[in-house]
Amino acid sequence: MAFYSTGSEAFAREKLSSTAEQSTSPSSWADKYRGATVEDLDPPPALSVSPNDLVSSAMLAAYERDFTHLTQLLKEGTIKESDSVSAAMQRFNRKRGLYQVITMETPLEELEQFFETETGPNGEKREKQEFAVVTDASRKFVLGVVTKGDLEEFVKRRP
């Protein structure tokens, strides 16, 4: 419970807290990026496991590297820790649409747009994205994964 000595002090504090909440809205994030790129998010290196490994082994490897979650691309059904990673894998459908390349040099404004829009690079309708796979410019190597939460944390900790 908050205590205020005067009504004007209560008004000032409430106005300050509502302004702070507004400053973290997605539309105001772009003002705070100031030229920052995906590299400034300092994503951890990508974790690679064999399709023959158990899901439990992949989860343990992710936990040991302080990952907060393990991204699994599985449209339907459930998996168990005793399943192999191949049971949870899904091939990337290159013919479905244009793949938006996210690299370490991608500006954070562009990354925010990737997370927030429901339209793909060639105009097709898609779901909002929760994570982005960071690759090199030629898309030969996966360098890491960044999430919408990583972007939000960056904005919160930036002066």
mmCIF file of C-alpha atoms in Angstrom:
data_model
loop_
_atom_site.group_PDB
_atom_site.id
_atom_site.type_symbol
_atom_site.label_atom_id
_atom_site.label_comp_id
_atom_site.label_asym_id
_atom_site.label_seq_id
_atom_site.Cartn_x
_atom_site.Cartn_y
_atom_site.Cartn_z
ATOM 1 C CA MET A 1 0.000 0.000 0.000
ATOM 2 C CA ALA A 2 1.299 3.484 -0.908
ATOM 3 C CA PHE A 3 1.082 6.518 1.371
ATOM 4 C CA TYR A 4 1.185 10.074 0.064
ATOM 5 C CA SER A 5 1.557 13.231 2.100
ATOM 6 C CA THR A 6 -0.553 15.371 -0.246
ATOM 7 C CA GLY A 7 -3.061 14.888 -3.044
ATOM 8 C CA SER A 8 -0.717 16.569 -5.523
ATOM 9 C CA GLU A 9 2.068 14.132 -4.578
ATOM 10 C CA ALA A 10 -0.289 11.207 -5.255
ATOM 11 C CA PHE A 11 -1.230 12.701 -8.631
ATOM 12 C CA ALA A 12 2.430 13.252 -9.553
ATOM 13 C CA ARG A 13 3.407 9.669 -8.639
ATOM 14 C CA GLU A 14 0.476 8.147 -10.519
ATOM 15 C CA LYS A 15 1.256 10.273 -13.573
ATOM 16 C CA LEU A 16 4.916 9.222 -13.374
ATOM 17 C CA SER A 17 4.034 5.512 -13.140
ATOM 18 C CA SER A 18 1.592 5.695 -16.082
ATOM 19 C CA THR A 19 4.263 7.480 -18.145
ATOM 20 C CA ALA A 20 6.751 4.713 -17.299
ATOM 21 C CA GLU A 21 4.259 2.056 -18.435
ATOM 22 C CA GLN A 22 3.666 3.892 -21.714
ATOM 23 C CA SER A 23 7.403 4.176 -22.390
ATOM 24 C CA THR A 24 7.713 0.403 -22.745
ATOM 25 C CA SER A 25 4.961 0.109 -25.358
ATOM 26 C CA PRO A 26 6.142 -1.322 -28.692
ATOM 27 C CA SER A 27 5.521 1.919 -30.586
ATOM 28 C CA SER A 28 7.903 3.864 -28.328
ATOM 29 C CA TRP A 29 10.640 1.219 -28.409
ATOM 30 C CA ALA A 30 11.976 2.433 -31.752
ATOM 31 C CA ASP A 31 12.872 5.772 -30.140
ATOM 32 C CA LYS A 32 15.096 3.934 -27.669
ATOM 33 C CA TYR A 33 17.041 1.726 -30.084
ATOM 34 C CA ARG A 34 19.347 4.537 -31.262
ATOM 35 C CA GLY A 35 20.980 2.473 -33.985
ATOM 36 C CA ALA A 36 21.253 -0.750 -31.967
ATOM 37 C CA THR A 37 21.297 -4.071 -33.805
ATOM 38 C CA VAL A 38 20.557 -7.698 -32.930
ATOM 39 C CA GLU A 39 24.210 -8.046 -31.922
ATOM 40 C CA ASP A 40 23.558 -5.553 -29.087
ATOM 41 C CA LEU A 41 21.054 -8.029 -27.606
ATOM 42 C CA ASP A 42 24.060 -10.325 -27.081
ATOM 43 C CA PRO A 43 22.187 -13.540 -27.893
ATOM 44 C CA PRO A 44 23.796 -16.731 -26.606
ATOM 45 C CA PRO A 45 25.295 -19.021 -29.254
ATOM 46 C CA ALA A 46 22.865 -21.453 -30.830
ATOM 47 C CA LEU A 47 22.586 -24.858 -29.215
ATOM 48 C CA SER A 48 22.776 -27.775 -31.607
ATOM 49 C CA VAL A 49 21.735 -31.311 -30.759
ATOM 50 C CA SER A 50 21.442 -34.492 -32.790
ATOM 51 C CA PRO A 51 17.995 -35.621 -33.983
ATOM 52 C CA ASN A 52 18.747 -38.917 -32.219
ATOM 53 C CA ASP A 53 19.247 -37.245 -28.814
ATOM 54 C CA LEU A 54 16.441 -37.455 -26.287
ATOM 55 C CA VAL A 55 14.369 -34.350 -25.607
ATOM 56 C CA SER A 56 15.480 -34.615 -21.969
ATOM 57 C CA SER A 57 19.147 -34.353 -23.070
ATOM 58 C CA ALA A 58 18.376 -31.286 -25.170
ATOM 59 C CA MET A 59 16.539 -29.699 -22.235
ATOM 60 C CA LEU A 60 19.465 -30.411 -19.912
ATOM 61 C CA ALA A 61 21.947 -28.897 -22.395
ATOM 62 C CA ALA A 62 19.752 -25.793 -22.673
ATOM 63 C CA TYR A 63 19.442 -25.539 -18.880
ATOM 64 C CA GLU A 64 23.229 -25.817 -18.451
ATOM 65 C CA ARG A 65 23.623 -22.828 -20.780
ATOM 66 C CA ASP A 66 21.071 -20.762 -18.816
ATOM 67 C CA PHE A 67 18.507 -20.818 -21.621
ATOM 68 C CA THR A 68 15.088 -19.892 -20.298
ATOM 69 C CA HIS A 69 13.271 -22.178 -22.714
ATOM 70 C CA LEU A 70 13.882 -24.638 -25.517
ATOM 71 C CA THR A 71 12.208 -23.730 -28.781
ATOM 72 C CA GLN A 72 10.386 -26.652 -30.320
ATOM 73 C CA LEU A 73 8.643 -26.382 -33.650
ATOM 74 C CA LEU A 74 5.781 -28.824 -33.320
ATOM 75 C CA LYS A 75 2.402 -27.986 -34.823
ATOM 76 C CA GLU A 76 0.328 -30.670 -33.177
ATOM 77 C CA GLY A 77 0.592 -33.296 -30.524
ATOM 78 C CA THR A 78 2.793 -33.493 -27.514
ATOM 79 C CA ILE A 79 6.249 -34.807 -26.865
ATOM 80 C CA LYS A 80 7.731 -36.484 -23.843
ATOM 81 C CA GLU A 81 11.203 -36.121 -22.397
ATOM 82 C CA SER A 82 11.863 -39.720 -23.429
ATOM 83 C CA ASP A 83 11.118 -38.945 -27.122
ATOM 84 C CA SER A 84 13.940 -38.324 -29.554
ATOM 85 C CA VAL A 85 14.499 -34.777 -30.773
ATOM 86 C CA SER A 86 13.505 -35.933 -34.269
ATOM 87 C CA ALA A 87 9.941 -36.483 -32.960
ATOM 88 C CA ALA A 88 9.693 -32.738 -32.287
ATOM 89 C CA MET A 89 11.454 -31.539 -35.434
ATOM 90 C CA GLN A 90 9.731 -29.874 -38.321
ATOM 91 C CA ARG A 91 11.346 -29.134 -41.674
ATOM 92 C CA PHE A 92 11.462 -25.533 -42.802
ATOM 93 C CA ASN A 93 9.156 -25.130 -45.802
ATOM 94 C CA ARG A 94 11.153 -22.948 -48.199
ATOM 95 C CA LYS A 95 8.351 -22.967 -50.796
ATOM 96 C CA ARG A 96 5.739 -21.631 -48.368
ATOM 97 C CA GLY A 97 6.916 -18.055 -48.447
ATOM 98 C CA LEU A 98 9.837 -15.711 -48.434
ATOM 99 C CA TYR A 99 12.115 -16.213 -45.449
ATOM 100 C CA GLN A 100 13.016 -12.985 -43.656
ATOM 101 C CA VAL A 101 16.716 -13.054 -42.877
ATOM 102 C CA ILE A 102 17.595 -11.832 -39.379
ATOM 103 C CA THR A 103 21.344 -11.341 -38.886
ATOM 104 C CA MET A 104 23.483 -9.825 -36.151
ATOM 105 C CA GLU A 105 23.462 -6.592 -38.205
ATOM 106 C CA THR A 106 19.640 -6.360 -38.371
ATOM 107 C CA PRO A 107 18.449 -3.089 -36.765
ATOM 108 C CA LEU A 108 16.255 -3.572 -33.697
ATOM 109 C CA GLU A 109 13.478 -1.524 -35.329
ATOM 110 C CA GLU A 110 13.328 -4.187 -38.044
ATOM 111 C CA LEU A 111 13.352 -6.966 -35.439
ATOM 112 C CA GLU A 112 10.460 -5.299 -33.594
ATOM 113 C CA GLN A 113 8.516 -5.113 -36.853
ATOM 114 C CA PHE A 114 9.254 -8.819 -37.454
ATOM 115 C CA PHE A 115 7.748 -9.657 -34.045
ATOM 116 C CA GLU A 116 4.757 -7.312 -34.262
ATOM 117 C CA THR A 117 3.433 -7.662 -37.816
ATOM 118 C CA GLU A 118 1.158 -10.385 -39.098
ATOM 119 C CA THR A 119 2.383 -9.972 -42.669
ATOM 120 C CA GLY A 120 5.421 -11.730 -44.102
ATOM 121 C CA PRO A 121 8.118 -10.104 -46.264
ATOM 122 C CA ASN A 122 6.173 -10.736 -49.498
ATOM 123 C CA GLY A 123 2.777 -9.728 -48.082
ATOM 124 C CA GLU A 124 1.442 -13.154 -47.072
ATOM 125 C CA LYS A 125 -0.552 -13.410 -43.847
ATOM 126 C CA ARG A 126 1.284 -15.126 -40.983
ATOM 127 C CA GLU A 127 1.089 -15.421 -37.225
ATOM 128 C CA LYS A 128 2.986 -13.006 -35.004
ATOM 129 C CA GLN A 129 6.441 -14.366 -34.308
ATOM 130 C CA GLU A 130 7.628 -15.158 -30.775
ATOM 131 C CA PHE A 131 11.261 -15.781 -31.718
ATOM 132 C CA ALA A 132 13.689 -15.093 -34.557
ATOM 133 C CA VAL A 133 16.400 -17.413 -35.799
ATOM 134 C CA VAL A 134 19.578 -15.344 -36.228
ATOM 135 C CA THR A 135 21.716 -16.495 -39.146
ATOM 136 C CA ASP A 136 24.667 -15.251 -41.118
ATOM 137 C CA ALA A 137 23.807 -13.173 -44.210
ATOM 138 C CA SER A 138 24.031 -16.206 -46.508
ATOM 139 C CA ARG A 139 21.772 -18.274 -44.191
ATOM 140 C CA LYS A 140 24.327 -21.091 -43.939
ATOM 141 C CA PHE A 141 24.810 -20.964 -40.166
ATOM 142 C CA VAL A 142 22.401 -20.466 -37.286
ATOM 143 C CA LEU A 143 24.113 -18.107 -34.852
ATOM 144 C CA GLY A 144 21.421 -17.895 -32.196
ATOM 145 C CA VAL A 145 17.797 -17.271 -31.355
ATOM 146 C CA VAL A 146 16.315 -14.037 -30.024
ATOM 147 C CA THR A 147 12.873 -13.635 -28.521
ATOM 148 C CA LYS A 148 10.464 -10.788 -28.144
ATOM 149 C CA GLY A 149 11.343 -10.921 -24.435
ATOM 150 C CA ASP A 150 15.024 -10.290 -25.257
ATOM 151 C CA LEU A 151 14.009 -7.139 -27.103
ATOM 152 C CA GLU A 152 11.805 -5.988 -24.213
ATOM 153 C CA GLU A 153 14.621 -6.603 -21.689
ATOM 154 C CA PHE A 154 17.056 -4.604 -23.825
ATOM 155 C CA VAL A 155 14.678 -1.632 -23.810
ATOM 156 C CA LYS A 156 14.170 -1.854 -20.030
ATOM 157 C CA ARG A 157 17.877 -1.897 -19.173
ATOM 158 C CA ARG A 158 18.990 0.750 -21.672
ATOM 159 C CA PRO A 159 19.520 4.230 -20.146
#
